[in-house]
Amino acid sequence: MKDINKIRKTVATMANQLHKLGYSLSQAFKTAWKRVKMSITCKVSGVTYGKRQELLQFIAGRKPEELTVYLNRDRANTYDRFAVAVVIEIKGIGYAHIGYLPKGLSQSLAGVIDKGIQIKATLMQVTGGYSYKETYGALVNITV
């Protein structure tokens, strides 16, 4: 069972962040509670930048138990001050930065991560790569 104080702190942090972004206070708290109660599945953004397609192709051939997903704040990102990087650890090989959480989601989770609250993420699947034109993508599941 989750610690109720940790849950309340997480919801309050997320709701305050959403309120700063223009949500009404009641809507911010409703959205924050919903995100804490349920897991969130989303597509990773920025997967076509640099060598990330090659990384995703390599990751697609790995077993799920060999992969660990981390969500790291990227404060140095000049395009998004709330950027949350999606990094995958491949057991025995190293780390691969495959992209970022979508902007709308990262805006509410950035404050939670900044407060040191742990967010669990898992790689659901690597998508795409079906023909020579198809790009790879990734779906991650996030539990607060």
Coordinates of N, CA and C in Angstrom, one line a residue:
M1 N 0.8 -1.2 0.0 CA 0.0 0.0 0.0 C 0.9 1.3 0.0
K2 N 0.5 2.2 -0.8 CA 1.3 3.5 -0.9 C 1.1 4.3 0.4
D3 N 2.1 5.1 0.7 CA 2.0 6.0 1.9 C 1.1 7.1 1.5
I4 N 0.1 7.4 2.3 CA -0.9 8.4 2.0 C -0.3 9.8 2.0
N5 N 0.7 10.1 2.9 CA 1.3 11.4 2.8 C 2.1 11.6 1.5
K6 N 2.7 10.6 1.0 CA 3.4 10.7 -0.3 C 2.4 10.9 -1.4
I7 N 1.3 10.3 -1.3 CA 0.3 10.5 -2.4 C -0.3 11.9 -2.3
R8 N -0.6 12.4 -1.1 CA -1.1 13.7 -1.0 C 0.0 14.8 -1.5
K9 N 1.2 14.6 -1.1 CA 2.3 15.5 -1.6 C 2.4 15.5 -3.1
T10 N 2.3 14.3 -3.7 CA 2.4 14.1 -5.1 C 1.2 14.9 -5.8
V11 N 0.0 14.6 -5.3 CA -1.2 15.3 -5.9 C -1.1 16.8 -5.8
A12 N -0.7 17.3 -4.6 CA -0.6 18.7 -4.4 C 0.4 19.3 -5.3
T13 N 1.6 18.7 -5.4 CA 2.6 19.2 -6.3 C 2.2 19.3 -7.7
M14 N 1.6 18.2 -8.2 CA 1.1 18.1 -9.6 C 0.0 19.1 -9.8
A15 N -1.0 19.2 -8.9 CA -2.1 20.2 -9.0 C -1.6 21.6 -9.1
N16 N -0.6 21.9 -8.2 CA -0.1 23.3 -8.2 C 0.6 23.6 -9.6
Q17 N 1.3 22.6 -10.1 CA 1.9 22.8 -11.4 C 0.9 23.0 -12.5
L18 N -0.2 22.2 -12.5 CA -1.2 22.4 -13.5 C -2.0 23.7 -13.3
H19 N -2.2 24.1 -12.1 CA -2.8 25.4 -11.8 C -2.0 26.6 -12.4
K20 N -0.6 26.5 -12.3 CA 0.2 27.5 -12.8 C 0.1 27.5 -14.4
L21 N -0.2 26.4 -14.9 CA -0.3 26.3 -16.4 C -1.7 26.7 -16.9
G22 N -2.6 27.1 -16.1 CA -3.8 27.7 -16.5 C -5.1 26.8 -16.2
Y23 N -4.9 25.7 -15.6 CA -6.1 24.9 -15.1 C -6.7 25.6 -13.9
S24 N -8.1 25.5 -13.8 CA -8.7 26.0 -12.6 C -8.2 25.1 -11.5
L25 N -8.3 25.6 -10.2 CA -7.8 24.8 -9.1 C -8.5 23.4 -9.0
S26 N -9.8 23.5 -9.2 CA -10.6 22.2 -9.0 C -10.2 21.2 -10.2
Q27 N -10.1 21.7 -11.4 CA -9.7 20.9 -12.5 C -8.3 20.4 -12.3
A28 N -7.4 21.2 -11.8 CA -6.0 20.8 -11.6 C -6.0 19.6 -10.6
F29 N -6.8 19.7 -9.5 CA -6.8 18.6 -8.5 C -7.4 17.3 -9.1
K30 N -8.5 17.5 -9.9 CA -9.1 16.3 -10.5 C -8.2 15.6 -11.4
T31 N -7.5 16.4 -12.2 CA -6.5 15.8 -13.2 C -5.4 15.1 -12.4
A32 N -4.9 15.8 -11.4 CA -3.8 15.2 -10.6 C -4.2 13.9 -9.9
W33 N -5.3 13.9 -9.3 CA -5.8 12.6 -8.7 C -6.0 11.5 -9.7
K34 N -6.5 11.9 -10.9 CA -6.7 10.9 -12.0 C -5.3 10.3 -12.4
R35 N -4.3 11.2 -12.5 CA -3.0 10.7 -13.0 C -2.3 9.8 -11.9
V36 N -2.6 10.1 -10.6 CA -2.0 9.3 -9.6 C -2.7 8.0 -9.4
K37 N -4.0 8.0 -9.6 CA -4.8 6.7 -9.4 C -4.6 5.7 -10.5
M38 N -4.4 6.2 -11.7 CA -4.3 5.3 -12.9 C -2.9 5.4 -13.5
S39 N -2.5 4.4 -14.2 CA -1.3 4.5 -14.9 C -1.5 5.2 -16.2
I40 N -0.5 5.8 -16.8 CA -0.6 6.6 -18.0 C 0.3 6.0 -19.1
T41 N -0.3 5.7 -20.2 CA 0.5 5.2 -21.3 C 0.6 6.3 -22.4
C42 N 1.8 6.5 -22.8 CA 2.0 7.6 -23.8 C 3.1 7.3 -24.8
K43 N 3.1 7.9 -25.9 CA 4.2 7.8 -26.9 C 5.3 8.7 -26.5
V44 N 6.5 8.2 -26.7 CA 7.7 9.0 -26.5 C 7.9 10.0 -27.6
S45 N 8.2 11.3 -27.3 CA 8.4 12.3 -28.3 C 9.9 12.4 -28.7
G46 N 10.2 12.9 -29.8 CA 11.6 13.2 -30.2 C 12.4 11.9 -30.6
V47 N 11.7 10.9 -31.0 CA 12.4 9.6 -31.3 C 13.2 9.6 -32.6
T48 N 13.0 10.6 -33.5 CA 13.7 10.6 -34.8 C 14.9 11.5 -34.7
Y49 N 15.2 12.1 -33.6 CA 16.3 13.0 -33.5 C 17.6 12.2 -33.3
G50 N 18.7 12.6 -34.0 CA 20.0 12.0 -33.9 C 20.0 10.5 -34.2
K51 N 20.6 9.8 -33.4 CA 20.7 8.3 -33.6 C 19.7 7.5 -32.8
R52 N 18.6 8.1 -32.5 CA 17.6 7.5 -31.6 C 16.9 6.3 -32.4
Q53 N 16.8 6.4 -33.7 CA 16.1 5.4 -34.5 C 17.0 4.1 -34.4
E54 N 18.3 4.2 -34.5 CA 19.2 3.0 -34.3 C 19.1 2.5 -32.9
L55 N 19.0 3.3 -31.9 CA 18.9 2.8 -30.5 C 17.6 2.1 -30.4
L56 N 16.5 2.6 -30.9 CA 15.2 1.9 -30.8 C 15.2 0.6 -31.5
Q57 N 15.8 0.5 -32.7 CA 15.9 -0.7 -33.4 C 16.7 -1.7 -32.6
F58 N 17.7 -1.3 -31.9 CA 18.5 -2.2 -31.1 C 17.7 -2.7 -29.9
I59 N 17.0 -1.7 -29.3 CA 16.1 -2.0 -28.1 C 15.0 -3.0 -28.4
A60 N 14.5 -2.9 -29.6 CA 13.4 -3.7 -30.1 C 13.7 -5.2 -30.0
G61 N 15.0 -5.5 -30.2 CA 15.5 -6.9 -30.2 C 15.8 -7.4 -28.8
R62 N 15.7 -6.6 -27.8 CA 16.0 -7.0 -26.4 C 14.8 -7.6 -25.7
K63 N 15.1 -8.4 -24.7 CA 14.0 -9.0 -23.8 C 13.6 -7.9 -22.8
P64 N 12.3 -7.9 -22.5 CA 11.8 -6.8 -21.5 C 12.6 -6.8 -20.2
E65 N 13.0 -8.0 -19.7 CA 13.7 -8.1 -18.4 C 15.1 -7.5 -18.4
E66 N 15.6 -7.2 -19.6 CA 16.9 -6.6 -19.8 C 16.8 -5.1 -19.8
L67 N 15.6 -4.5 -19.8 CA 15.4 -3.1 -19.9 C 14.8 -2.5 -18.7
T68 N 15.4 -1.3 -18.3 CA 14.8 -0.5 -17.2 C 14.7 0.9 -17.7
V69 N 13.5 1.5 -17.4 CA 13.2 2.8 -17.9 C 13.3 3.8 -16.8
Y70 N 14.0 4.9 -17.1 CA 14.2 6.0 -16.1 C 13.6 7.3 -16.7
L71 N 13.0 8.1 -15.9 CA 12.5 9.4 -16.3 C 13.4 10.4 -15.6
N72 N 14.1 11.2 -16.3 CA 15.1 12.2 -15.8 C 14.7 13.6 -16.3
R73 N 14.7 14.5 -15.3 CA 14.5 15.9 -15.7 C 15.7 16.4 -16.5
D74 N 15.4 17.1 -17.6 CA 16.4 17.7 -18.4 C 16.3 19.2 -18.3
R75 N 16.9 19.8 -17.3 CA 16.9 21.2 -17.0 C 17.6 22.0 -18.0
A76 N 18.6 21.4 -18.8 CA 19.4 22.1 -19.8 C 18.7 22.2 -21.1
N77 N 17.5 21.6 -21.2 CA 16.7 21.7 -22.5 C 16.3 23.1 -22.8
T78 N 16.7 23.6 -23.9 CA 16.4 25.0 -24.3 C 15.0 25.2 -24.9
Y79 N 14.4 24.1 -25.3 CA 13.1 24.1 -26.0 C 12.0 23.9 -25.0
D80 N 12.2 23.3 -23.9 CA 11.1 23.0 -23.0 C 11.7 23.0 -21.6
R81 N 11.3 24.0 -20.8 CA 11.8 24.0 -19.4 C 11.3 23.0 -18.5
F82 N 10.2 22.2 -18.9 CA 9.7 21.1 -18.1 C 10.1 19.8 -18.7
A83 N 11.1 19.7 -19.6 CA 11.4 18.5 -20.3 C 11.8 17.3 -19.3
V84 N 11.2 16.2 -19.6 CA 11.5 14.9 -18.9 C 12.0 13.9 -19.9
A85 N 13.3 13.6 -19.8 CA 13.9 12.6 -20.7 C 13.6 11.2 -20.4
V86 N 13.4 10.4 -21.4 CA 13.1 8.9 -21.2 C 14.4 8.2 -21.6
V87 N 15.0 7.6 -20.6 CA 16.3 6.9 -20.7 C 16.1 5.4 -20.4
I88 N 16.6 4.6 -21.2 CA 16.5 3.1 -21.0 C 17.9 2.5 -20.7
E89 N 17.9 1.8 -19.6 CA 19.1 1.1 -19.3 C 19.0 -0.3 -19.9
I90 N 20.0 -0.7 -20.6 CA 20.1 -2.0 -21.2 C 21.1 -2.8 -20.4
K91 N 20.7 -3.8 -19.7 CA 21.5 -4.6 -18.8 C 22.8 -5.0 -19.4
G92 N 23.9 -4.7 -18.8 CA 25.2 -5.1 -19.3 C 25.8 -4.3 -20.4
I93 N 25.0 -3.3 -20.9 CA 25.5 -2.6 -22.1 C 25.6 -1.1 -21.7
G94 N 24.5 -0.5 -21.2 CA 24.6 0.9 -20.9 C 23.2 1.6 -20.9
Y95 N 23.2 2.9 -21.1 CA 22.0 3.7 -21.1 C 21.8 4.3 -22.5
A96 N 20.5 4.4 -22.9 CA 20.1 5.0 -24.2 C 19.0 6.0 -24.0
H97 N 19.3 7.3 -24.3 CA 18.3 8.4 -24.3 C 17.5 8.3 -25.5
I98 N 16.2 7.9 -25.4 CA 15.4 7.6 -26.6 C 14.4 8.7 -26.9
G99 N 14.3 9.7 -26.1 CA 13.4 10.8 -26.3 C 12.9 11.5 -25.1
Y100 N 11.7 12.1 -25.2 CA 11.1 12.8 -24.1 C 9.6 12.5 -23.9
L101 N 9.1 12.8 -22.7 CA 7.7 12.6 -22.5 C 7.0 13.8 -23.2
P102 N 5.8 13.5 -23.7 CA 5.0 14.6 -24.4 C 4.9 15.9 -23.5
K103 N 4.9 17.0 -24.1 CA 5.0 18.3 -23.4 C 3.9 18.4 -22.4
G104 N 2.6 18.1 -22.7 CA 1.5 18.3 -21.7 C 1.7 17.5 -20.5
L105 N 2.2 16.3 -20.6 CA 2.4 15.4 -19.5 C 3.7 15.8 -18.7
S106 N 4.7 16.1 -19.4 CA 5.9 16.5 -18.7 C 5.8 17.8 -17.9
Q107 N 4.9 18.7 -18.3 CA 4.6 19.9 -17.5 C 4.1 19.6 -16.1
S108 N 3.2 18.6 -16.0 CA 2.7 18.2 -14.7 C 3.6 17.3 -13.9
L109 N 4.4 16.5 -14.6 CA 5.3 15.6 -13.8 C 6.6 16.2 -13.4
A110 N 7.0 17.3 -14.1 CA 8.3 17.9 -13.8 C 8.4 18.3 -12.3
G111 N 7.4 18.9 -11.8 CA 7.4 19.4 -10.4 C 7.5 18.2 -9.5
V112 N 6.8 17.1 -9.8 CA 6.8 15.9 -9.0 C 8.2 15.3 -8.9
I113 N 8.9 15.2 -10.1 CA 10.3 14.7 -10.1 C 11.2 15.6 -9.4
D114 N 11.0 16.9 -9.5 CA 11.9 17.9 -8.9 C 11.8 17.8 -7.3
K115 N 10.7 17.4 -6.8 CA 10.5 17.2 -5.4 C 11.1 15.9 -4.9
G116 N 11.6 15.1 -5.8 CA 12.2 13.8 -5.4 C 11.3 12.7 -5.3
I117 N 10.0 12.8 -5.7 CA 9.0 11.8 -5.7 C 9.3 10.8 -6.8
Q118 N 9.4 9.5 -6.5 CA 9.7 8.5 -7.5 C 8.5 8.2 -8.4
I119 N 8.8 8.2 -9.7 CA 7.8 7.8 -10.7 C 8.3 6.6 -11.4
K120 N 7.5 5.6 -11.5 CA 7.9 4.3 -12.1 C 7.5 4.3 -13.6
A121 N 8.4 3.9 -14.4 CA 8.0 3.8 -15.9 C 8.5 2.5 -16.4
T122 N 7.7 1.9 -17.4 CA 8.1 0.7 -18.0 C 7.9 0.9 -19.5
L123 N 8.7 0.2 -20.3 CA 8.6 0.2 -21.7 C 7.5 -0.8 -22.1
M124 N 6.5 -0.3 -22.7 CA 5.4 -1.2 -23.2 C 5.8 -1.9 -24.4
Q125 N 6.2 -1.1 -25.4 CA 6.7 -1.7 -26.7 C 7.4 -0.7 -27.5
V126 N 8.2 -1.2 -28.4 CA 8.8 -0.4 -29.5 C 8.0 -0.6 -30.7
T127 N 7.5 0.5 -31.3 CA 6.6 0.4 -32.4 C 7.3 0.7 -33.7
G128 N 6.6 0.4 -34.8 CA 7.2 0.7 -36.1 C 8.2 -0.2 -36.6
G129 N 9.0 0.2 -37.6 CA 10.0 -0.5 -38.2 C 9.6 -1.6 -39.1
Y130 N 8.4 -1.5 -39.7 CA 7.8 -2.5 -40.6 C 8.3 -2.5 -42.0
S131 N 8.8 -1.4 -42.5 CA 9.3 -1.4 -43.9 C 10.4 -0.4 -43.9
Y132 N 11.0 -0.2 -45.1 CA 12.1 0.8 -45.1 C 11.7 2.2 -44.8
K133 N 10.5 2.6 -44.9 CA 10.1 4.0 -44.6 C 9.6 4.2 -43.2
E134 N 9.2 3.1 -42.5 CA 8.6 3.2 -41.2 C 9.6 3.6 -40.1
T135 N 9.3 4.6 -39.4 CA 10.2 5.0 -38.3 C 9.8 4.2 -37.0
Y136 N 10.7 4.1 -36.1 CA 10.5 3.5 -34.8 C 9.9 4.5 -33.8
G137 N 9.2 4.0 -32.9 CA 8.6 4.8 -31.8 C 8.6 4.0 -30.5
A138 N 8.2 4.5 -29.4 CA 8.1 3.8 -28.2 C 6.9 4.2 -27.4
L139 N 6.3 3.2 -26.7 CA 5.2 3.5 -25.8 C 5.7 3.2 -24.4
V140 N 5.5 4.1 -23.4 CA 5.9 3.9 -22.0 C 4.7 4.0 -21.2
N141 N 4.7 3.2 -20.1 CA 3.6 3.3 -19.1 C 4.2 3.9 -17.8
I142 N 3.5 4.9 -17.3 CA 4.0 5.7 -16.2 C 3.0 5.5 -15.0
T143 N 3.6 5.2 -13.8 CA 2.8 5.0 -12.6 C 3.4 6.0 -11.6
V144 N 2.5 6.9 -11.1 CA 3.0 7.9 -10.1 C 2.8 7.3 -8.7

